[in-house]
CSV table of C-alpha atoms in Angstrom, one decimal:
chain,number,residue,atom,x,y,z
A,7,UNK,CA,0.9,-11.1,23.1
A,8,UNK,CA,0.6,-7.4,22.9
A,9,UNK,CA,-1.0,-5.3,25.5
A,10,UNK,CA,-4.1,-3.5,24.6
A,11,UNK,CA,-3.0,-0.6,26.0
A,12,UNK,CA,0.1,-0.1,24.7
A,13,UNK,CA,1.3,2.0,22.1
A,14,UNK,CA,2.8,1.9,18.8
A,15,UNK,CA,4.3,5.3,17.4
A,16,UNK,CA,5.5,5.0,14.2
A,17,UNK,CA,8.0,8.1,12.7
A,18,UNK,CA,7.8,8.4,9.0
A,19,UNK,CA,4.6,8.6,6.4
A,20,UNK,CA,5.9,7.0,3.7
A,21,UNK,CA,5.0,3.6,2.3
A,22,UNK,CA,6.7,1.3,5.1
A,23,UNK,CA,5.2,3.3,7.8
A,24,UNK,CA,1.9,3.4,5.9
A,25,UNK,CA,1.6,-0.5,5.3
A,26,UNK,CA,3.6,-1.4,9.0
A,27,UNK,CA,0.0,0.9,10.3
A,28,UNK,CA,-2.2,-1.5,8.5
A,29,UNK,CA,-0.5,-4.7,9.3
A,30,UNK,CA,-0.7,-3.9,12.5
A,31,UNK,CA,-4.5,-3.5,12.5
A,32,UNK,CA,-5.0,-6.7,10.2
A,33,UNK,CA,-2.9,-8.5,12.4
A,34,UNK,CA,-5.7,-8.2,15.6
A,35,UNK,CA,-3.6,-5.2,17.4
A,36,UNK,CA,-6.1,-2.9,19.5
A,37,UNK,CA,-3.8,-0.5,20.8
A,38,UNK,CA,-3.0,3.4,19.8
A,39,UNK,CA,-0.9,3.5,16.7
A,40,UNK,CA,0.0,6.8,16.3
A,41,UNK,CA,1.8,7.7,12.6
A,42,UNK,CA,3.7,10.7,12.6
A,43,UNK,CA,4.9,12.3,8.7
A,44,UNK,CA,6.8,15.5,8.1
A,45,UNK,CA,4.8,16.4,4.7
A,46,UNK,CA,0.9,17.6,4.8
A,47,UNK,CA,0.3,14.9,2.2
A,48,UNK,CA,-1.1,11.5,3.4
A,49,UNK,CA,1.4,8.3,3.0
A,50,UNK,CA,2.3,7.8,-0.9
A,51,UNK,CA,4.5,5.8,-3.3
A,52,UNK,CA,7.2,7.3,-4.5
A,53,UNK,CA,7.5,5.7,-7.8
A,54,UNK,CA,5.3,7.6,-10.0
A,55,UNK,CA,6.7,10.4,-9.3
A,56,UNK,CA,9.6,9.8,-11.4
A,57,UNK,CA,7.1,7.8,-14.0
A,58,UNK,CA,3.4,8.0,-14.9
A,59,UNK,CA,2.4,11.4,-11.8
A,60,UNK,CA,5.7,12.9,-14.2
A,61,UNK,CA,4.5,12.0,-17.3
A,62,UNK,CA,0.6,13.1,-16.5
A,63,UNK,CA,0.0,9.5,-17.0
A,64,UNK,CA,-1.1,8.9,-13.7
A,65,UNK,CA,-3.2,11.5,-11.4
A,66,UNK,CA,-2.3,12.9,-8.3
A,67,UNK,CA,-5.2,10.8,-5.9
A,68,UNK,CA,-3.9,7.5,-7.8
A,69,UNK,CA,-0.3,7.7,-5.5
A,70,UNK,CA,-1.4,7.8,-2.0
A,71,UNK,CA,-1.6,4.3,-0.2
A,72,UNK,CA,-4.7,4.7,1.2
A,73,UNK,CA,-7.8,6.4,0.8
A,74,UNK,CA,-7.7,9.7,3.6
A,75,UNK,CA,-11.0,8.5,5.3
A,76,UNK,CA,-8.9,5.0,5.8
A,77,UNK,CA,-7.3,5.9,8.7
A,78,UNK,CA,-9.8,7.4,10.9
A,79,UNK,CA,-12.1,4.2,10.1
A,80,UNK,CA,-8.8,2.0,11.2
A,81,UNK,CA,-7.9,4.3,13.8
A,82,UNK,CA,-4.6,5.7,13.0
A,83,UNK,CA,-4.0,8.7,14.8
A,84,UNK,CA,-2.1,11.2,11.8
A,85,UNK,CA,0.7,13.8,12.7
A,86,UNK,CA,1.4,15.3,9.6
A,87,UNK,CA,3.2,17.9,8.5
A,88,UNK,CA,5.1,17.2,11.5
A,89,UNK,CA,8.9,16.6,12.6
A,90,UNK,CA,9.8,14.7,14.9
A,91,UNK,CA,12.7,16.6,16.7
A,92,UNK,CA,14.3,14.3,19.3
A,93,UNK,CA,13.8,10.4,20.4
A,94,UNK,CA,13.9,9.8,24.3
A,95,UNK,CA,15.0,6.1,25.2
A,96,UNK,CA,14.3,6.6,28.9
A,97,UNK,CA,11.5,8.6,28.9
A,98,UNK,CA,10.1,6.0,26.1
A,99,UNK,CA,8.9,9.1,24.2
A,100,UNK,CA,9.2,11.5,20.9
A,101,UNK,CA,9.5,15.3,20.6
A,102,UNK,CA,7.6,17.2,17.8
A,103,UNK,CA,8.5,19.8,16.3
A,104,UNK,CA,5.9,22.2,18.3
A,105,UNK,CA,6.8,20.9,21.1
A,106,UNK,CA,4.2,17.8,21.7
A,107,UNK,CA,5.7,14.8,23.8
A,108,UNK,CA,4.2,11.4,22.2
A,109,UNK,CA,4.6,8.4,24.8
A,110,UNK,CA,5.4,4.8,23.1
A,111,UNK,CA,6.1,1.6,23.7
A,112,UNK,CA,7.2,0.5,20.8
A,113,UNK,CA,8.5,3.0,18.0
A,114,UNK,CA,9.2,2.2,14.5
A,115,UNK,CA,11.7,4.4,12.6
A,116,UNK,CA,10.6,5.2,9.0
A,117,UNK,CA,12.3,7.8,8.6
A,118,UNK,CA,13.4,7.0,4.9
A,119,UNK,CA,16.4,8.9,2.5
A,120,UNK,CA,16.6,12.2,1.5
A,121,UNK,CA,18.7,13.7,-1.8
A,122,UNK,CA,22.0,14.5,-1.8
A,123,UNK,CA,22.9,17.9,-2.8
A,124,UNK,CA,25.2,18.7,-5.1
A,125,UNK,CA,27.9,21.1,-3.1
A,126,UNK,CA,28.8,23.4,-5.5
A,127,UNK,CA,28.2,27.4,-6.5
A,128,UNK,CA,24.9,28.2,-8.2
A,129,UNK,CA,22.6,25.8,-6.3
A,130,UNK,CA,20.4,28.2,-4.8
A,131,UNK,CA,19.3,29.2,-8.2
A,132,UNK,CA,15.0,28.6,-9.0
A,133,UNK,CA,15.8,26.1,-11.7
A,134,UNK,CA,17.8,23.7,-9.8
A,135,UNK,CA,15.6,21.1,-9.0
A,136,UNK,CA,15.7,17.3,-6.7
A,137,UNK,CA,13.2,14.6,-6.9
A,138,UNK,CA,12.1,12.9,-3.9
A,139,UNK,CA,8.9,14.5,-2.5
A,140,UNK,CA,5.5,14.7,-4.3
A,141,UNK,CA,5.8,18.6,-4.1
A,142,UNK,CA,9.0,17.8,-5.9
A,143,UNK,CA,7.3,15.8,-9.0
A,144,UNK,CA,4.2,18.4,-9.5
A,145,UNK,CA,7.1,21.1,-9.8
A,146,UNK,CA,9.0,19.4,-12.0
A,147,UNK,CA,6.1,18.4,-14.3
A,148,UNK,CA,5.5,22.0,-15.0
A,149,UNK,CA,9.2,22.6,-15.5
A,150,UNK,CA,9.6,19.6,-18.1
A,151,UNK,CA,6.1,21.2,-20.3
A,152,UNK,CA,7.3,24.4,-20.3
A,153,UNK,CA,10.7,23.7,-21.7
A,154,UNK,CA,9.4,21.4,-24.0
A,155,UNK,CA,7.4,23.5,-25.2
A,156,UNK,CA,10.3,26.0,-25.4
A,157,UNK,CA,12.8,24.0,-26.4
A,158,UNK,CA,14.4,24.2,-23.6
A,159,UNK,CA,17.7,22.3,-22.2
A,160,UNK,CA,17.6,20.4,-19.2
A,161,UNK,CA,21.1,18.8,-17.4
A,162,UNK,CA,21.1,16.2,-14.9
A,163,UNK,CA,23.4,15.6,-12.4
A,164,UNK,CA,23.6,11.3,-12.1
A,165,UNK,CA,23.1,8.9,-14.5
A,166,UNK,CA,21.3,6.5,-11.8
A,167,UNK,CA,17.3,5.5,-11.7
A,168,UNK,CA,15.8,8.9,-11.2
A,169,UNK,CA,18.2,10.8,-13.5
A,170,UNK,CA,17.5,8.4,-16.3
A,171,UNK,CA,13.8,8.1,-15.7
A,172,UNK,CA,13.5,12.4,-15.6
A,173,UNK,CA,15.6,12.0,-18.9
A,174,UNK,CA,13.1,10.2,-20.2
A,175,UNK,CA,10.1,12.0,-19.7
A,176,UNK,CA,12.3,15.4,-20.4
A,177,UNK,CA,12.1,14.0,-23.7
A,178,UNK,CA,8.9,12.7,-23.9
A,179,UNK,CA,8.0,16.6,-23.3
A,180,UNK,CA,10.0,17.3,-26.0
A,181,UNK,CA,13.1,19.0,-23.9
A,182,UNK,CA,16.7,18.8,-24.6
A,183,UNK,CA,18.3,16.4,-22.1
A,184,UNK,CA,22.2,16.3,-21.5
A,185,UNK,CA,23.3,14.0,-18.6
A,186,UNK,CA,26.4,14.5,-16.6
A,187,UNK,CA,27.6,11.4,-14.8
A,188,UNK,CA,31.3,10.5,-13.0
A,189,UNK,CA,31.0,7.1,-14.0
A,190,UNK,CA,31.8,5.6,-17.6
A,191,UNK,CA,28.4,4.4,-18.1
A,192,UNK,CA,24.5,4.9,-16.8
A,193,UNK,CA,23.5,2.9,-13.8
A,194,UNK,CA,27.4,1.4,-13.3
A,195,UNK,CA,27.8,0.9,-9.9
A,196,UNK,CA,24.0,-0.6,-9.9
A,197,UNK,CA,23.7,-3.2,-12.8
A,198,UNK,CA,27.3,-2.9,-14.2
A,199,UNK,CA,29.2,-2.0,-17.5
A,200,UNK,CA,27.1,-4.1,-19.8
A,201,UNK,CA,23.7,-3.6,-19.0
A,202,UNK,CA,24.7,0.2,-18.4
A,203,UNK,CA,25.5,0.2,-22.0
A,204,UNK,CA,21.9,-1.3,-23.2
A,205,UNK,CA,20.6,1.8,-20.8
A,206,UNK,CA,22.9,4.5,-22.6
A,207,UNK,CA,22.1,3.0,-26.1
A,208,UNK,CA,18.6,3.6,-25.4
A,209,UNK,CA,18.6,7.1,-24.2
A,210,UNK,CA,21.3,7.9,-27.3
A,211,UNK,CA,18.3,6.6,-29.7
A,212,UNK,CA,15.8,9.5,-28.2
A,213,UNK,CA,18.0,12.1,-28.2
A,214,UNK,CA,19.7,12.4,-25.0
A,215,UNK,CA,23.4,13.5,-24.8
A,216,UNK,CA,25.8,11.8,-22.2
A,217,UNK,CA,28.7,13.5,-20.4
A,218,UNK,CA,30.7,10.5,-18.9
A,219,UNK,CA,33.7,10.8,-16.6
A,220,UNK,CA,32.7,14.5,-15.2
A,221,UNK,CA,31.1,16.4,-12.6
A,222,UNK,CA,29.5,19.6,-12.6
A,223,UNK,CA,31.5,22.1,-10.4
A,224,UNK,CA,29.3,25.0,-11.0
A,225,UNK,CA,25.6,26.1,-11.9
A,226,UNK,CA,25.7,29.9,-13.4
A,227,UNK,CA,22.8,32.0,-13.4
A,228,UNK,CA,21.2,35.2,-14.4
A,229,UNK,CA,18.5,37.1,-12.3
A,230,UNK,CA,18.4,34.4,-10.2
A,231,UNK,CA,17.2,31.6,-13.5
A,232,UNK,CA,20.1,29.0,-14.4
A,233,UNK,CA,22.3,29.7,-17.5
A,234,UNK,CA,24.7,26.8,-17.5
A,235,UNK,CA,26.6,24.1,-16.0
A,236,UNK,CA,30.3,23.7,-15.7
A,237,UNK,CA,32.3,20.5,-15.3
A,238,UNK,CA,35.6,20.0,-13.8
A,239,UNK,CA,36.8,19.0,-17.3
A,240,UNK,CA,36.1,22.4,-18.4
A,241,UNK,CA,32.9,22.1,-20.5
A,242,UNK,CA,30.4,24.4,-20.6
A,243,UNK,CA,26.7,22.9,-20.9
A,244,UNK,CA,23.6,25.2,-22.1
A,245,UNK,CA,20.6,24.7,-19.4
A,246,UNK,CA,17.3,26.6,-18.5
A,247,UNK,CA,17.1,23.9,-15.6
A,248,UNK,CA,19.3,21.0,-14.0
A,249,UNK,CA,18.1,18.2,-11.8
A,250,UNK,CA,20.8,16.7,-9.4
A,251,UNK,CA,19.8,12.6,-9.1
A,252,UNK,CA,23.1,12.1,-7.4
A,253,UNK,CA,21.5,9.6,-5.3
A,254,UNK,CA,19.8,9.3,-1.5
A,255,UNK,CA,21.2,9.7,2.5
A,256,UNK,CA,19.2,7.8,4.6
A,257,UNK,CA,17.8,10.0,7.5
A,258,UNK,CA,19.8,8.7,10.3
A,259,UNK,CA,20.1,11.8,12.6
A,260,UNK,CA,17.2,10.9,14.9
A,261,UNK,CA,18.5,7.3,15.3
A,262,UNK,CA,22.2,9.2,15.8
A,263,UNK,CA,21.1,11.7,18.8
A,264,UNK,CA,19.5,8.8,20.7
A,265,UNK,CA,22.3,6.8,20.9
A,266,UNK,CA,21.7,4.0,18.6
A,267,UNK,CA,23.4,1.8,16.2
A,268,UNK,CA,24.3,3.4,12.8
A,269,UNK,CA,26.8,2.1,10.4
A,270,UNK,CA,29.5,4.6,9.4
A,271,UNK,CA,29.6,7.1,5.7
A,272,UNK,CA,25.5,6.8,5.9
A,273,UNK,CA,25.1,3.1,5.9
A,274,UNK,CA,21.9,3.6,7.5
A,275,UNK,CA,20.3,2.3,11.3
A,276,UNK,CA,21.8,-1.6,12.3
A,277,UNK,CA,18.5,-3.8,12.5
A,278,UNK,CA,19.2,-7.9,12.6
A,279,UNK,CA,16.9,-9.8,10.8
A,280,UNK,CA,13.9,-9.2,12.6
A,281,UNK,CA,14.3,-5.5,11.8
A,282,UNK,CA,14.9,-4.6,15.8
A,283,UNK,CA,17.7,-1.7,16.1
A,284,UNK,CA,20.2,-1.7,18.8
A,285,UNK,CA,17.8,-0.9,21.5
A,286,UNK,CA,15.0,-3.9,22.0
A,287,UNK,CA,11.7,-1.4,21.6
A,288,UNK,CA,12.8,0.2,18.4
A,289,UNK,CA,12.7,-1.1,15.3
A,290,UNK,CA,13.6,0.6,11.9
A,291,UNK,CA,12.7,-0.6,8.0
A,292,UNK,CA,12.4,1.2,4.8
A,293,UNK,CA,15.3,3.1,3.1
A,294,UNK,CA,17.1,4.1,6.5
A,295,UNK,CA,17.3,0.7,7.3
A,296,UNK,CA,20.5,-1.6,7.1
A,297,UNK,CA,18.9,-5.2,7.3
A,298,UNK,CA,21.1,-8.3,8.3
A,299,UNK,CA,19.8,-10.2,6.0
A,300,UNK,CA,20.5,-14.2,6.6
A,301,UNK,CA,20.6,-14.7,2.5
A,302,UNK,CA,23.7,-12.9,1.8
A,303,UNK,CA,25.5,-13.1,5.4
A,304,UNK,CA,25.7,-9.0,5.2
A,305,UNK,CA,24.0,-5.7,6.1
A,306,UNK,CA,22.0,-4.5,3.3
A,307,UNK,CA,20.0,-1.0,2.6
A,308,UNK,CA,17.6,-1.3,0.0
A,309,UNK,CA,16.1,2.6,-1.1
A,310,UNK,CA,13.7,0.7,-3.6
A,311,UNK,CA,9.9,0.7,-3.5
A,312,UNK,CA,9.4,-3.3,-2.7
A,313,UNK,CA,11.6,-3.2,0.4
A,314,UNK,CA,8.8,-0.2,1.9
A,315,UNK,CA,6.3,-2.4,0.8
A,316,UNK,CA,7.3,-5.5,2.2
A,317,UNK,CA,9.5,-4.3,4.8
A,318,UNK,CA,6.3,-2.5,6.8
A,319,UNK,CA,4.4,-5.3,6.9
A,320,UNK,CA,7.5,-7.3,8.5
A,321,UNK,CA,8.3,-5.2,11.2
A,322,UNK,CA,5.0,-5.1,12.2
A,323,UNK,CA,5.0,-8.1,12.9
A,324,UNK,CA,8.2,-8.4,14.9
A,325,UNK,CA,7.0,-5.1,16.8
A,326,UNK,CA,4.0,-8.1,17.7
A,327,UNK,CA,6.3,-10.0,18.8
A,328,UNK,CA,5.8,-12.5,15.6
A,329,UNK,CA,8.8,-14.6,14.9
A,330,UNK,CA,10.3,-12.7,11.6
A,331,UNK,CA,12.9,-13.0,9.5
A,332,UNK,CA,13.2,-10.7,7.0
A,333,UNK,CA,14.9,-12.5,3.9
A,334,UNK,CA,12.9,-10.5,1.2
A,335,UNK,CA,15.5,-10.5,-2.1
A,336,UNK,CA,15.6,-7.2,-2.9
A,337,UNK,CA,14.0,-6.2,-6.1
A,338,UNK,CA,13.0,-3.1,-8.2
A,339,UNK,CA,11.9,-1.6,-11.8
A,340,UNK,CA,12.1,0.9,-14.2
A,341,UNK,CA,10.3,1.9,-17.0
A,342,UNK,CA,12.1,4.2,-19.6
A,343,UNK,CA,10.5,4.8,-22.5
A,344,UNK,CA,8.8,1.8,-24.0
A,345,UNK,CA,11.3,0.0,-22.1
A,346,UNK,CA,10.6,-1.6,-18.8
A,347,UNK,CA,13.2,-3.6,-16.7
A,348,UNK,CA,12.4,-5.5,-13.4
A,349,UNK,CA,15.9,-6.5,-11.1
A,350,UNK,CA,15.4,-9.2,-8.7
A,351,UNK,CA,18.3,-10.3,-6.8
A,352,UNK,CA,22.1,-8.7,-5.3
A,353,UNK,CA,25.0,-8.9,-7.7
A,354,UNK,CA,27.1,-5.7,-7.6
A,355,UNK,CA,29.9,-5.0,-10.6
A,356,UNK,CA,32.5,-7.0,-9.5
A,357,UNK,CA,30.6,-9.6,-7.7
A,358,UNK,CA,30.1,-11.9,-10.8
A,359,UNK,CA,32.7,-13.3,-13.6
A,360,UNK,CA,29.7,-13.1,-16.0
A,361,UNK,CA,26.5,-11.5,-17.8
A,362,UNK,CA,24.7,-13.8,-19.9
A,363,UNK,CA,21.7,-12.0,-22.5
A,364,UNK,CA,19.2,-14.3,-23.7
A,365,UNK,CA,17.9,-12.3,-27.2
A,366,UNK,CA,18.9,-9.9,-28.9
A,367,UNK,CA,19.9,-7.0,-25.9
A,368,UNK,CA,20.8,-4.4,-29.2
A,369,UNK,CA,17.5,-4.2,-30.6
A,370,UNK,CA,15.7,-5.6,-27.3
A,371,UNK,CA,14.0,-8.8,-27.7
A,372,UNK,CA,13.6,-11.0,-25.6
A,373,UNK,CA,14.8,-15.0,-26.0
A,374,UNK,CA,12.9,-17.8,-24.6
């Protein structure tokens, strides 16, 4: 049983944090629930940022997890636009950027991830973008609209999910797109070369130019504006804007400073199958958590939407003292042009012997 006088604090205002707060209430927890987010917007879902919202097919209000009034109705205390600057495990408190200290009985770290940055000259130019937050998507939608109207050039660094989805949106707007990717195919480390080639063909059919086996070394500009992107093989790609889509890094600084176990090399906060960290009063979930997965026999850090959607409720139930084994199989989806893809499982390149395709992959006609 959980004492009604206890305080549960959630650090992170994304989907995982919002669903955890919702589950605490739906499971009957009557203590204080405090949700802290470093964005001023209420918790929202991220897939539309590179899909429907970016394409102008979805309205801004459609991305939010709950209506703003829901939080007051559910007695969830919100601290939006606030960064947690310190975690004191001995005092069981977190400190906000404005100096406010908040006591917790149990704490959930749902701090997510942040875009990896290009470490090259020229990244301070106005036309260099990332896509992680709602504000990024709104800015980028305006950029793509302008590029399409003016037949402008977009260079994308990285042929992962974000890079490909933004490229598809850019071509839909009419912009010219070049993707620079160090691997030999799109999504190479996620899907492998066989299915990566399918996405390469899809984008080429829509006019995207790929430059494989290369990395950006410099972004040149004039009067603060982007002019071109240079690669390590001596090529120069004309550009009006550049998108850095080279992956995301888990936000683990708070956990590290507090002495929690964090896997090296950006591996995330180590948690067991019940989403408990090395401190029994602190839990972690979402993009920042490396979960001991009972099915695969190893720690997995999964950055996709379904992990936040399902992990948040699992963490809440674990905090409430329920027996939780988080053994969800990784799942993600992508929409690019008229092609939708869903992936369920865990099969990184090198872990399989053969790819079996049913249907006509070249024409993208499914089999039975």
